[in-house]
Short mmCIF file of C-alpha atoms in Angstrom, two decimals:
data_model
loop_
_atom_site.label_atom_id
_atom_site.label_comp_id
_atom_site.label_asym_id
_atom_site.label_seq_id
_atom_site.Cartn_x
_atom_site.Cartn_y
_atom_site.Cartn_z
CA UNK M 1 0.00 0.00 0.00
CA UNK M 2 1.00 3.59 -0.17
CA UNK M 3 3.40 4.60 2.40
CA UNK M 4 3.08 8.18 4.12
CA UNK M 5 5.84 9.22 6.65
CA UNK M 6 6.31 12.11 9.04
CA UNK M 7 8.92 13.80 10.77
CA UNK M 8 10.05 13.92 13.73
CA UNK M 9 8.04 11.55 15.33
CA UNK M 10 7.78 13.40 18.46
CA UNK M 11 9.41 16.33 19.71
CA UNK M 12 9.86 18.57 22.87
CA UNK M 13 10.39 22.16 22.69
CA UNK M 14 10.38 25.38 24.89
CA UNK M 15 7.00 27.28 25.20
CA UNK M 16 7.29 30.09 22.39
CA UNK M 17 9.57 28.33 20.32
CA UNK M 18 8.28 26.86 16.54
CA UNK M 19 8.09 23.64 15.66
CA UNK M 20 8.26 22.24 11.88
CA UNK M 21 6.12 18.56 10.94
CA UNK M 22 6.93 17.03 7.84
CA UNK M 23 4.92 15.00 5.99
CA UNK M 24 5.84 13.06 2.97
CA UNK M 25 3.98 10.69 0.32
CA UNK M 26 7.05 8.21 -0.48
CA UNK M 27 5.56 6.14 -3.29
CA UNK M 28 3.05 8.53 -4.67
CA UNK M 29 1.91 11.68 -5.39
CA UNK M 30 0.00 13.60 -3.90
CA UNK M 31 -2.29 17.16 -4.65
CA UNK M 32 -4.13 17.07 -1.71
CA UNK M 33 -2.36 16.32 1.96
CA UNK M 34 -4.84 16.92 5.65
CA UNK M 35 -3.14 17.65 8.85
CA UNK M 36 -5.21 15.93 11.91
CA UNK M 37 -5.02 16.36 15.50
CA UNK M 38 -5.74 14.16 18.08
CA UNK M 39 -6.11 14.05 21.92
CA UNK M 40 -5.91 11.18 23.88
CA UNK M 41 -9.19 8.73 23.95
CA UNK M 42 -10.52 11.24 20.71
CA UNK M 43 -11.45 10.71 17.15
CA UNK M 44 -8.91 12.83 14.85
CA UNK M 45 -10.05 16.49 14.29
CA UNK M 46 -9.31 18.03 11.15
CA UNK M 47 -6.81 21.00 11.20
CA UNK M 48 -6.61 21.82 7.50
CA UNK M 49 -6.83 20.85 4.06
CA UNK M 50 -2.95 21.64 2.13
CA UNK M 51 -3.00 21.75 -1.80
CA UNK M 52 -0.04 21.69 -3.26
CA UNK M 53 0.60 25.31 -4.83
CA UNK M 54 -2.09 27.02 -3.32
CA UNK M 55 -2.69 28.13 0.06
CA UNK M 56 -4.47 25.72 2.85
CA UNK M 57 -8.26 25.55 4.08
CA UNK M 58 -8.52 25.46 7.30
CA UNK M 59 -11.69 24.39 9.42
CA UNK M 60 -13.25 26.57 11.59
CA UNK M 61 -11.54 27.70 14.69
CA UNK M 62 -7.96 27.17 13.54
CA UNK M 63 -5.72 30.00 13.54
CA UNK M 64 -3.72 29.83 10.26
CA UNK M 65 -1.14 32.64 11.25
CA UNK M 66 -0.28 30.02 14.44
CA UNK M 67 -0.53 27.03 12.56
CA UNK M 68 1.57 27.51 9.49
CA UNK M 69 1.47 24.69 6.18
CA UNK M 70 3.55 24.73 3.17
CA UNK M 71 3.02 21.98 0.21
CA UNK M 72 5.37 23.21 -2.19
CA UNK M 73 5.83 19.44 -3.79
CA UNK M 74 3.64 16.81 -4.98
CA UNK M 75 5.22 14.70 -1.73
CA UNK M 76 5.73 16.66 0.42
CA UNK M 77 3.70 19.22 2.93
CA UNK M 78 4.72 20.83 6.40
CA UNK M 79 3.24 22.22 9.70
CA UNK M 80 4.68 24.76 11.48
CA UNK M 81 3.18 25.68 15.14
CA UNK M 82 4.45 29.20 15.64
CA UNK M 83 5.02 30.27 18.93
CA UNK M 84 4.21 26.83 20.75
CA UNK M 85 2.10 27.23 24.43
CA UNK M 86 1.42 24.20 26.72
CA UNK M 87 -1.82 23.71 25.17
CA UNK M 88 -0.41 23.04 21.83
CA UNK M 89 1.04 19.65 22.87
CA UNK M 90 -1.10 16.78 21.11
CA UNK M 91 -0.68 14.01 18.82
CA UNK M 92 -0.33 15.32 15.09
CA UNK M 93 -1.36 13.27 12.04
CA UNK M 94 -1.51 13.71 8.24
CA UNK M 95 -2.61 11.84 5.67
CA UNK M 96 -1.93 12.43 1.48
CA UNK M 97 -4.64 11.06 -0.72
CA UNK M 98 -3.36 9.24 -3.53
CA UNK M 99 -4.87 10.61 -6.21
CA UNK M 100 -3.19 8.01 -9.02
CA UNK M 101 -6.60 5.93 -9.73
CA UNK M 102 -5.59 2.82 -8.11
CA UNK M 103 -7.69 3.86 -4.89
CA UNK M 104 -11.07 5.93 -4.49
CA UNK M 105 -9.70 8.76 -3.04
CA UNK M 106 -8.13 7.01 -0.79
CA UNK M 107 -6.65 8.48 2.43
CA UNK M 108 -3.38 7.23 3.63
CA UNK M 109 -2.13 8.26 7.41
CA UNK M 110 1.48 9.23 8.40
CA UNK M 111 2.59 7.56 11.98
CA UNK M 112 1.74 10.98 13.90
CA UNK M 113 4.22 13.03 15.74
CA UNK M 114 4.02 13.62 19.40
CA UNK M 115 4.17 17.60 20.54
CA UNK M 116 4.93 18.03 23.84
CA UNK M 117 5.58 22.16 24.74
CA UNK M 118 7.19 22.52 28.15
CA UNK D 1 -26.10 15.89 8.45
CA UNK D 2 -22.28 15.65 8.00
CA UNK D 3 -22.01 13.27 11.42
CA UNK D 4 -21.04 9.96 11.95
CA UNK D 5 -22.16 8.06 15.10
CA UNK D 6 -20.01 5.11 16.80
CA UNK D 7 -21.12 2.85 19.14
CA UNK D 8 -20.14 1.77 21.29
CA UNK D 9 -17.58 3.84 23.15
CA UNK D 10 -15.45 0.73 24.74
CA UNK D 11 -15.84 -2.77 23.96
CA UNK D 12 -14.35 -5.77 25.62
CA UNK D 13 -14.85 -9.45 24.25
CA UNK D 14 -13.05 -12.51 24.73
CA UNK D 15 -10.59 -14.30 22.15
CA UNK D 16 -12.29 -15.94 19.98
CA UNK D 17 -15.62 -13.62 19.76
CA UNK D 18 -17.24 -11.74 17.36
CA UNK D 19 -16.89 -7.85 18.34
CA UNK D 20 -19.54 -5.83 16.42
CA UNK D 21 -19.13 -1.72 16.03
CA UNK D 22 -21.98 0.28 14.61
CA UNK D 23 -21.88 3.21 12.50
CA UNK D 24 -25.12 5.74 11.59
CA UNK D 25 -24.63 8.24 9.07
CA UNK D 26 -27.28 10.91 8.09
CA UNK D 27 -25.68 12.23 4.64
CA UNK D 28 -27.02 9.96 2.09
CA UNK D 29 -24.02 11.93 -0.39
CA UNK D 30 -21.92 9.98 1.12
CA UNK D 31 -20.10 7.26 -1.51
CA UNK D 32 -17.62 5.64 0.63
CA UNK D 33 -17.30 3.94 4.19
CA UNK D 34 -13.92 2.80 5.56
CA UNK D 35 -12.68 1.59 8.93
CA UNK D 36 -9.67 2.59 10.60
CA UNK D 37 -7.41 0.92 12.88
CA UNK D 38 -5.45 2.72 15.55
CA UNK D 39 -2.29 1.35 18.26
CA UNK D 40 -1.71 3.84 20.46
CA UNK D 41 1.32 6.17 19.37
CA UNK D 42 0.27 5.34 15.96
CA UNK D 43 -1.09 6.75 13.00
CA UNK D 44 -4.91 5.07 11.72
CA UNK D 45 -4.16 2.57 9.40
CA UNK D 46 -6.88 1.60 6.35
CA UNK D 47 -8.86 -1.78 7.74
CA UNK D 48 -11.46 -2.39 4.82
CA UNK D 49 -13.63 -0.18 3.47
CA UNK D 50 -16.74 -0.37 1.38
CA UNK D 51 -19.26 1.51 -1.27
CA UNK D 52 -22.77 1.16 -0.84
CA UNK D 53 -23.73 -0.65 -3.76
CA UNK D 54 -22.52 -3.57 -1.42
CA UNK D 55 -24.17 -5.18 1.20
CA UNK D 56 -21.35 -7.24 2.51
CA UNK D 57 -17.28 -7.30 2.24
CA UNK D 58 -14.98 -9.24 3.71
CA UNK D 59 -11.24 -8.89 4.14
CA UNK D 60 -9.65 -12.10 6.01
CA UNK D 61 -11.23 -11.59 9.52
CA UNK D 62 -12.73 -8.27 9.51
CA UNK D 63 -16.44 -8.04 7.34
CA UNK D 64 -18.35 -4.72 6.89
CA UNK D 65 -21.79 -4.96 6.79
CA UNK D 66 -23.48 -2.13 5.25
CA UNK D 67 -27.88 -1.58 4.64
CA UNK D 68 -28.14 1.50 2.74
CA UNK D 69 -31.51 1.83 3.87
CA UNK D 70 -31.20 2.51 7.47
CA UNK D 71 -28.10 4.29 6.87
CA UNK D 72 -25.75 1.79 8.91
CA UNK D 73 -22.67 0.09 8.84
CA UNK D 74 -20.95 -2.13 11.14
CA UNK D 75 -17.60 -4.31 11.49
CA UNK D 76 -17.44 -7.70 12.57
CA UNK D 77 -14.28 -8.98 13.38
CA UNK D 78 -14.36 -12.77 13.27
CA UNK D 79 -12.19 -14.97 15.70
CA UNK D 80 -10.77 -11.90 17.55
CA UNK D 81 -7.22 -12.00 18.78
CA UNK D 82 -5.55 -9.88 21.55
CA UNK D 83 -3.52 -8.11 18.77
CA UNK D 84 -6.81 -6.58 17.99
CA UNK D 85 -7.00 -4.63 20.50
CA UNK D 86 -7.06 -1.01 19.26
CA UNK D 87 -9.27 1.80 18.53
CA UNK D 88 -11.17 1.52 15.56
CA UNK D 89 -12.85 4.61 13.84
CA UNK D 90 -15.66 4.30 11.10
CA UNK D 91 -15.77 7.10 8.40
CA UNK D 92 -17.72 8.59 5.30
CA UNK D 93 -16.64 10.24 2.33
CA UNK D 94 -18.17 11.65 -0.33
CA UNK D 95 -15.94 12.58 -3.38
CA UNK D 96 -13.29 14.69 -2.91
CA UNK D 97 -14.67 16.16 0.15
CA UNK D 98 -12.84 15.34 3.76
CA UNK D 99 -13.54 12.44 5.66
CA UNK D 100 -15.93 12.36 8.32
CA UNK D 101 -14.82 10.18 11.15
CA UNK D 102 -16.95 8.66 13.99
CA UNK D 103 -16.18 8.81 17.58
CA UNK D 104 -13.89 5.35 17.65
CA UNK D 105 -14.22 2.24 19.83
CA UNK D 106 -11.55 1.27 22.03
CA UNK D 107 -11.71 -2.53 21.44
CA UNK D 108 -9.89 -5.06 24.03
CA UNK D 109 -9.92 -8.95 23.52
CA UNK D 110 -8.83 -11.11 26.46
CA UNK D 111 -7.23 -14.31 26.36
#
């Protein structure tokens, strides 16, 4: 199956500081990338929708100017949190559909990478 | 109309047993139905899925069963093992649009 991989899969930084999440398609390409975010015992809540050469959608209640994404490549797409607080720290997942034809808009899911802001 | 509801919340069955988890959506749009696995510290992982011009589908132990009609869908996993214990999330897509995911089941079998 298509293979999705993220980086780093977790990190620990300093309140205030920013934190980059890559996410990469590595056996197919992909227009369309969503970063998820999950709390413990929760379903996965949908940050944002990343295109690649346009600018993201985000849901309602996300603050784009704190949480930064960039897909500038068919395989790749990244998350910045700007300015990281305490609350900030949760489990973040993203997924790349594989556009290709060999799945119905298929959604494939990166491992997740732990944020923990001190 | 865009929900998806999961029941149950937690679900504990013995090895060997035949956990069910139900799935109500109200958006008849909706085209496509899978079911997600989740280990903790992990990302979801694709179980099966299913379109619902299928009643039934089966993949090795895990079978969706889906009635259009009522607008339901539920996964039976057949001869359960301990390494199925996870969280398991139904969804519903339609198109291009984003996936709506249900609540998730926390699933544990016991030996």
């Amino acid at each position: 199956g298509a293979v999705v991989s993220q980086h780093p899969s977790w990190v620990i930084c300093k309140s205030g500081t920013s934190v980059k999440i890559e996410c990469r398609s590595l056996d197919f390409q992909a227009t369309t990338m969503f970063w998820y975010r999950q709390f413990p015992k929760q379903s996965l809540m949908l940050m944002a929708t990343s295109n690649e050469g346009s600018k993201a959608t985000y849901e309602q209640g996300v603050e784009k100017d704190k949480f930064l994404i960039n897909h500038a490549s068919l395989t790749l797409s990244t998350l910045t949190v700007t300015s990281a607080h305490p609350e900030d720290s949760s489990f973040y997942i993203c997924s790349a559909r594989d556009t290709s034809g060999r799945a119905y808009n298929e959604q494939f899911f990166g491992p997740g990478t732990r944020l923990t802001v001190l | 109309q865009q929900q998806v509801k999961q029941s149950p919340q937690s679900l504990i069955v013995q090895k060997g047993g035949i956990p069910i988890i139900n799935c109500a959506y109200e958006n008849t749009a909706f085209d496509y139905f899978p079911w997600y696995q989740q280990f903790p510290g992990k990302g979801p992982a694709l179980l099966i899925a299913i379109r619902p011009d299928v009643s039934e589908k089966k993949e090795g132990r895990f079978t969706i069963s889906f009635n259009k009609s009522a607008k339901q869908f539920s996964l039976h996993i057949m001869d359960s093992q301990p390494g199925d214990s996870a969280t398991y999330f139904c969804a519903a897509l339609f198109g291009n649009e984003k996936l709506t995911f249900g609540t998730g089941t926390r699933l544990t079998i016991i030996p």
